[in-house]
Amino acid sequence: DAFTDIRLAGVSYAFGTQTVLNQIDLRIPAGTVVALLGPSGCGKSTLLRLLAGLTRPASGTITFGERLVADAGWAMPPEQRDIGMVFQDYALWPHMTVEQNVAFPLKMRRVPRAERDARVARALDRVGLSAFAGRKPAGLSGGQQQRVALARAIVAEPRVLLFDEPLSNLDSELRDALCRDMATLLRQLGITAVYVTHDRREAEILADCIVHLSAGRVDAVRSVTSSSGET
Ligand code: ADP
Ligand code: ADP
């Protein structure tokens, strides 16, 4: 189907003289949910930013399916990569309603009104927020806002989903519930996803495979046997 594998070959990244990522080789099969797990400062966000096209590698190549998306000094811009992103701070537009926030990526792609409405309704239904379509983000809880961000990330049916610590601003009860819901949703979508976290529990609930990063290197890759979220 439309989903894609992701390959990194010899990817390095540096800030000045500091090596942040050191020769990363990684293959993420199509439809796999991978958690990037590791302590603060190990390079997780940098790796995600490289996948998103927000920065470019010093060396190595990144490919999505057959498409080269970055090599040394070059990066395909984010809007051409067919990705959806969910950030820690939700990054919703406060002046827009929930519905308008979710519709925005489709407006950018000039999807016709009728199809847009249908897709927005479906995305809101998937995250359980159909009843909140007309609200502004400020009227929602943190968990609900993050569900809106998730709906916005999936509405254009991207080939890859990228998550940067999406639950770390939520209290622990909400975090657990939303984590399990996201695991279920990702399974339903069957999409390739990369999920950055420093929380081992989250990684185990969500991911098919956990990539441990340590000081800019892949330390270990471990598949998760029971990723359904049931314990
Ligand atoms: P993580 O997401 O695992 O916490 P990051 O990818 O954010 O790690 O950072 C990896 C390393 O790069 C850290 O040592 C951090 O201090 C450094 N770093 C990140 N952003 C910058 C920046 N803008 N300028 C200089 N160093 C940075
Ligand atoms: P996160 O892992 O959530 O991205 P970080 O603490 O790693 O948070 O980084 C927060 C921001 O600060 C990032 O935009 C990063 O680029 C920047 N940053 C991190 N470390 C440094 C550093 N040593 N020098 C300059 N900027 C940094």
GROMACS .gro file of C-alpha atoms and ligand atoms in nm:
model
  285
    1ASP     CA    1   0.000   0.000   0.000
    2ALA     CA    2   0.099   0.364   0.026
    3PHE     CA    3   0.314   0.336   0.337
    4THR     CA    4   0.685   0.347   0.316
    5ASP     CA    5   0.998   0.213   0.474
    6ILE     CA    6   1.260   0.451   0.608
    7ARG     CA    7   1.633   0.396   0.572
    8LEU     CA    8   1.920   0.584   0.726
    9ALA     CA    9   2.271   0.501   0.607
   10GLY     CA   10   2.577   0.646   0.775
   11VAL     CA   11   2.388   0.950   0.901
   12SER     CA   12   2.594   1.192   1.109
   13TYR     CA   13   2.516   1.535   1.250
   14ALA     CA   14   2.723   1.787   1.442
   15PHE     CA   15   2.686   2.118   1.620
   16GLY     CA   16   3.019   2.287   1.571
   17THR     CA   17   3.272   2.042   1.707
   18GLN     CA   18   3.016   1.835   1.901
   19THR     CA   19   2.911   1.514   1.727
   20VAL     CA   20   2.539   1.476   1.797
   21LEU     CA   21   2.469   1.176   1.571
   22ASN     CA   22   2.749   0.942   1.477
   23GLN     CA   23   2.708   0.714   1.171
   24ILE     CA   24   2.347   0.605   1.226
   25ASP     CA   25   2.238   0.301   1.019
   26LEU     CA   26   1.874   0.212   1.062
   27ARG     CA   27   1.597   0.053   0.859
   28ILE     CA   28   1.235   0.096   0.962
   29PRO     CA   29   1.008  -0.140   0.764
   30ALA     CA   30   0.684  -0.001   0.620
   31GLY     CA   31   0.402  -0.009   0.873
   32THR     CA   32   0.631  -0.039   1.175
   33VAL     CA   33   0.601   0.183   1.483
   34VAL     CA   34   0.949   0.255   1.616
   35ALA     CA   35   1.023   0.426   1.947
   36LEU     CA   36   1.348   0.621   1.972
   37LEU     CA   37   1.435   0.586   2.338
   38GLY     CA   38   1.722   0.736   2.530
   39PRO     CA   39   1.826   0.992   2.790
   40SER     CA   40   1.807   1.366   2.738
   41GLY     CA   41   2.077   1.490   2.504
   42CYS     CA   42   2.141   1.159   2.323
   43GLY     CA   43   2.023   1.295   1.988
   44LYS     CA   44   1.659   1.179   1.962
   45SER     CA   45   1.513   1.517   1.864
   46THR     CA   46   1.791   1.575   1.617
   47LEU     CA   47   1.722   1.241   1.449
   48LEU     CA   48   1.350   1.322   1.430
   49ARG     CA   49   1.424   1.667   1.289
   50LEU     CA   50   1.635   1.502   1.019
   51LEU     CA   51   1.345   1.271   0.931
   52ALA     CA   52   1.110   1.570   0.919
   53GLY     CA   53   1.341   1.778   0.700
   54LEU     CA   54   1.380   2.051   0.961
   55THR     CA   55   1.757   2.011   0.940
   56ARG     CA   56   2.004   1.827   0.718
   57PRO     CA   57   2.271   1.564   0.784
   58ALA     CA   58   2.644   1.635   0.769
   59SER     CA   59   2.688   1.298   0.599
   60GLY     CA   60   2.492   0.989   0.502
   61THR     CA   61   2.158   0.941   0.328
   62ILE     CA   62   1.794   0.921   0.432
   63THR     CA   63   1.539   0.754   0.203
   64PHE     CA   64   1.163   0.707   0.229
   65GLY     CA   65   1.074   0.411   0.009
   66GLU     CA   66   1.249   0.477  -0.321
   67ARG     CA   67   1.278   0.851  -0.260
   68LEU     CA   68   1.600   1.010  -0.140
   69VAL     CA   69   1.491   1.278   0.110
   70ALA     CA   70   1.831   1.392   0.242
   71ASP     CA   71   2.202   1.354   0.192
   72ALA     CA   72   2.509   1.552   0.297
   73GLY     CA   73   2.407   1.916   0.299
   74TRP     CA   74   2.074   1.864   0.116
   75ALA     CA   75   1.725   1.806   0.252
   76MET     CA   76   1.388   1.778   0.081
   77PRO     CA   77   1.160   2.032   0.255
   78PRO     CA   78   0.909   1.899   0.511
   79GLU     CA   79   0.602   1.984   0.303
   80GLN     CA   80   0.724   1.760   0.020
   81ARG     CA   81   0.787   1.456   0.240
   82ASP     CA   82   0.431   1.335   0.291
   83ILE     CA   83   0.467   1.325   0.670
   84GLY     CA   84   0.247   1.412   0.967
   85MET     CA   85   0.401   1.548   1.287
   86VAL     CA   86   0.288   1.567   1.649
   87PHE     CA   87   0.490   1.790   1.882
   88GLN     CA   88   0.522   1.803   2.259
   89ASP     CA   89   0.346   2.141   2.281
   90TYR     CA   90   0.055   2.050   2.042
   91ALA     CA   91   0.127   2.361   1.829
   92LEU     CA   92  -0.243   2.420   1.753
   93TRP     CA   93  -0.355   2.753   1.612
   94PRO     CA   94  -0.541   2.923   1.899
   95HIS     CA   95  -0.765   3.144   1.684
   96MET     CA   96  -0.898   2.848   1.484
   97THR     CA   97  -1.160   2.598   1.593
   98VAL     CA   98  -1.075   2.231   1.631
   99GLU     CA   99  -1.230   2.164   1.292
  100GLN     CA  100  -1.032   2.445   1.124
  101ASN     CA  101  -0.707   2.325   1.284
  102VAL     CA  102  -0.760   1.974   1.152
  103ALA     CA  103  -0.870   2.099   0.808
  104PHE     CA  104  -0.562   2.317   0.763
  105PRO     CA  105  -0.329   2.061   0.598
  106LEU     CA  106  -0.606   1.981   0.348
  107LYS     CA  107  -0.660   2.349   0.269
  108MET     CA  108  -0.288   2.380   0.200
  109ARG     CA  109  -0.322   2.093  -0.048
  110ARG     CA  110  -0.631   2.251  -0.202
  111VAL     CA  111  -0.849   1.950  -0.129
  112PRO     CA  112  -1.206   2.040  -0.236
  113ARG     CA  113  -1.446   2.147   0.035
  114ALA     CA  114  -1.674   1.841   0.037
  115GLU     CA  115  -1.386   1.594   0.056
  116ARG     CA  116  -1.216   1.810   0.318
  117ASP     CA  117  -1.523   1.808   0.541
  118ALA     CA  118  -1.556   1.431   0.509
  119ARG     CA  119  -1.188   1.371   0.591
  120VAL     CA  120  -1.192   1.610   0.887
  121ALA     CA  121  -1.502   1.439   1.025
  122ARG     CA  122  -1.335   1.100   0.989
  123ALA     CA  123  -1.012   1.215   1.158
  124LEU     CA  124  -1.203   1.370   1.449
  125ASP     CA  125  -1.405   1.053   1.485
  126ARG     CA  126  -1.086   0.845   1.497
  127VAL     CA  127  -0.956   1.046   1.792
  128GLY     CA  128  -1.294   1.061   1.966
  129LEU     CA  129  -1.347   1.436   1.934
  130SER     CA  130  -1.641   1.469   1.696
  131ALA     CA  131  -1.838   1.656   1.960
  132PHE     CA  132  -1.566   1.923   1.994
  133ALA     CA  133  -1.538   2.032   1.630
  134GLY     CA  134  -1.657   2.388   1.693
  135ARG     CA  135  -1.450   2.458   2.006
  136LYS     CA  136  -1.130   2.659   2.031
  137PRO     CA  137  -0.821   2.474   2.160
  138ALA     CA  138  -0.808   2.685   2.478
  139GLY     CA  139  -1.140   2.530   2.586
  140LEU     CA  140  -0.995   2.178   2.577
  141SER     CA  141  -0.784   1.975   2.819
  142GLY     CA  142  -0.420   1.900   2.736
  143GLY     CA  143  -0.511   1.546   2.636
  144GLN     CA  144  -0.789   1.668   2.410
  145GLN     CA  145  -0.558   1.924   2.249
  146GLN     CA  146  -0.306   1.652   2.178
  147ARG     CA  147  -0.584   1.443   2.017
  148VAL     CA  148  -0.661   1.739   1.791
  149ALA     CA  149  -0.293   1.758   1.697
  150LEU     CA  150  -0.305   1.385   1.619
  151ALA     CA  151  -0.615   1.429   1.401
  152ARG     CA  152  -0.439   1.712   1.216
  153ALA     CA  153  -0.132   1.490   1.163
  154ILE     CA  154  -0.332   1.202   1.007
  155VAL     CA  155  -0.598   1.395   0.813
  156ALA     CA  156  -0.397   1.417   0.491
  157GLU     CA  157  -0.318   1.044   0.512
  158PRO     CA  158   0.060   1.083   0.516
  159ARG     CA  159   0.302   0.795   0.454
  160VAL     CA  160   0.495   0.857   0.776
  161LEU     CA  161   0.402   0.990   1.121
  162LEU     CA  162   0.663   1.155   1.346
  163PHE     CA  163   0.610   1.215   1.718
  164ASP     CA  164   0.828   1.428   1.946
  165GLU     CA  165   0.748   1.341   2.310
  166PRO     CA  166   0.376   1.405   2.253
  167LEU     CA  167   0.271   1.299   2.602
  168SER     CA  168   0.533   1.464   2.818
  169ASN     CA  169   0.323   1.772   2.898
  170LEU     CA  170   0.031   1.563   3.027
  171ASP     CA  171  -0.030   1.430   3.376
  172SER     CA  172   0.038   1.061   3.421
  173GLU     CA  173  -0.322   0.939   3.419
  174LEU     CA  174  -0.402   1.112   3.090
  175ARG     CA  175  -0.070   1.001   2.951
  176ASP     CA  176  -0.150   0.634   2.997
  177ALA     CA  177  -0.497   0.657   2.844
  178LEU     CA  178  -0.382   0.858   2.546
  179CYS     CA  179  -0.080   0.636   2.494
  180ARG     CA  180  -0.303   0.327   2.468
  181ASP     CA  181  -0.544   0.506   2.236
  182MET     CA  182  -0.259   0.614   2.012
  183ALA     CA  183  -0.126   0.257   2.004
  184THR     CA  184  -0.468   0.136   1.889
  185LEU     CA  185  -0.499   0.410   1.629
  186LEU     CA  186  -0.152   0.346   1.486
  187ARG     CA  187  -0.238  -0.024   1.451
  188GLN     CA  188  -0.561   0.064   1.269
  189LEU     CA  189  -0.380   0.300   1.033
  190GLY     CA  190  -0.096   0.055   0.971
  191ILE     CA  191   0.132   0.352   0.917
  192THR     CA  192   0.511   0.382   0.952
  193ALA     CA  193   0.575   0.591   1.264
  194VAL     CA  194   0.874   0.716   1.463
  195TYR     CA  195   0.806   0.809   1.822
  196VAL     CA  196   1.063   0.995   2.031
  197THR     CA  197   1.041   0.947   2.406
  198HIS     CA  198   1.255   0.913   2.716
  199ASP     CA  199   0.981   0.702   2.880
  200ARG     CA  200   1.042   0.329   2.850
  201ARG     CA  201   0.683   0.244   2.947
  202GLU     CA  202   0.540   0.458   2.667
  203ALA     CA  203   0.780   0.298   2.421
  204GLU     CA  204   0.672  -0.050   2.529
  205ILE     CA  205   0.301   0.030   2.501
  206LEU     CA  206   0.329   0.193   2.160
  207ALA     CA  207   0.609   0.048   1.961
  208ASP     CA  208   0.675  -0.266   1.758
  209CYS     CA  209   1.043  -0.196   1.795
  210ILE     CA  210   1.252   0.012   2.035
  211VAL     CA  211   1.571   0.177   1.913
  212HIS     CA  212   1.794   0.275   2.204
  213LEU     CA  213   2.006   0.578   2.134
  214SER     CA  214   2.307   0.660   2.343
  215ALA     CA  215   2.541   0.952   2.283
  216GLY     CA  216   2.448   0.978   1.918
  217ARG     CA  217   2.475   0.608   1.837
  218VAL     CA  218   2.229   0.323   1.805
  219ASP     CA  219   2.296   0.121   2.118
  220ALA     CA  220   2.044  -0.158   2.069
  221VAL     CA  221   1.738  -0.244   1.863
  222ARG     CA  222   1.478  -0.455   2.038
  223SER     CA  223   1.144  -0.576   1.906
  224VAL     CA  224   0.847  -0.554   2.140
  225THR     CA  225   0.649  -0.876   2.146
  226SER     CA  226   0.322  -0.749   2.291
  227SER     CA  227   0.262  -0.401   2.155
  228SER     CA  228  -0.118  -0.404   2.185
  229GLY     CA  229  -0.110  -0.209   2.510
  230GLU     CA  230  -0.271  -0.490   2.708
  231THR     CA  231  -0.085  -0.609   3.013
  232ADP     P1  232   1.747   1.461   2.288
  232ADP     O1  233   1.629   1.490   2.200
  232ADP     O2  234   1.783   1.317   2.294
  232ADP     O3  235   1.733   1.523   2.422
  232ADP     P2  236   1.884   1.645   2.113
  232ADP     O4  237   1.880   1.586   1.977
  232ADP     O5  238   1.788   1.753   2.146
  232ADP     O6  239   1.875   1.528   2.219
  232ADP     O7  240   2.029   1.701   2.141
  232ADP     C1  241   2.145   1.621   2.119
  232ADP     C2  242   2.267   1.700   2.155
  232ADP     O8  243   2.274   1.815   2.072
  232ADP     C3  244   2.268   1.750   2.298
  232ADP     O9  245   2.398   1.733   2.347
  232ADP     C4  246   2.233   1.896   2.286
  232ADP    O10  247   2.295   1.967   2.388
  232ADP     C5  248   2.286   1.931   2.150
  232ADP     N1  249   2.206   2.035   2.087
  232ADP     C6  250   2.077   2.027   2.052
  232ADP     N2  251   2.035   2.141   1.995
  232ADP     C7  252   2.142   2.222   1.992
  232ADP     C8  253   2.166   2.355   1.942
  232ADP     N3  254   2.070   2.427   1.883
  232ADP     N4  255   2.290   2.406   1.955
  232ADP     C9  256   2.388   2.335   2.012
  232ADP     N5  257   2.374   2.211   2.059
  232ADP    C10  258   2.251   2.154   2.050
  233ADP     P1  259   1.399   1.835   2.342
  233ADP     O1  260   1.476   1.710   2.364
  233ADP     O2  261   1.262   1.830   2.401
  233ADP     O3  262   1.404   1.889   2.203
  233ADP     P2  263   1.621   1.984   2.443
  233ADP     O4  264   1.643   2.028   2.582
  233ADP     O5  265   1.705   1.878   2.386
  233ADP     O6  266   1.468   1.946   2.432
  233ADP     O7  267   1.632   2.111   2.346
  233ADP     C1  268   1.546   2.218   2.355
  233ADP     C2  269   1.591   2.321   2.252
  233ADP     O8  270   1.716   2.377   2.291
  233ADP     C3  271   1.611   2.259   2.115
  233ADP     O9  272   1.555   2.343   2.016
  233ADP     C4  273   1.760   2.247   2.098
  233ADP    O10  274   1.795   2.272   1.962
  233ADP     C5  275   1.815   2.355   2.190
  233ADP     N1  276   1.936   2.310   2.258
  233ADP     C6  277   1.952   2.194   2.325
  233ADP     N2  278   2.075   2.183   2.372
  233ADP     C7  279   2.141   2.296   2.337
  233ADP     C8  280   2.272   2.344   2.356
  233ADP     N3  281   2.364   2.275   2.421
  233ADP     N4  282   2.303   2.465   2.306
  233ADP     C9  283   2.213   2.533   2.240
  233ADP     N5  284   2.087   2.494   2.218
  233ADP    C10  285   2.052   2.377   2.265
   0.00000   0.00000   0.00000
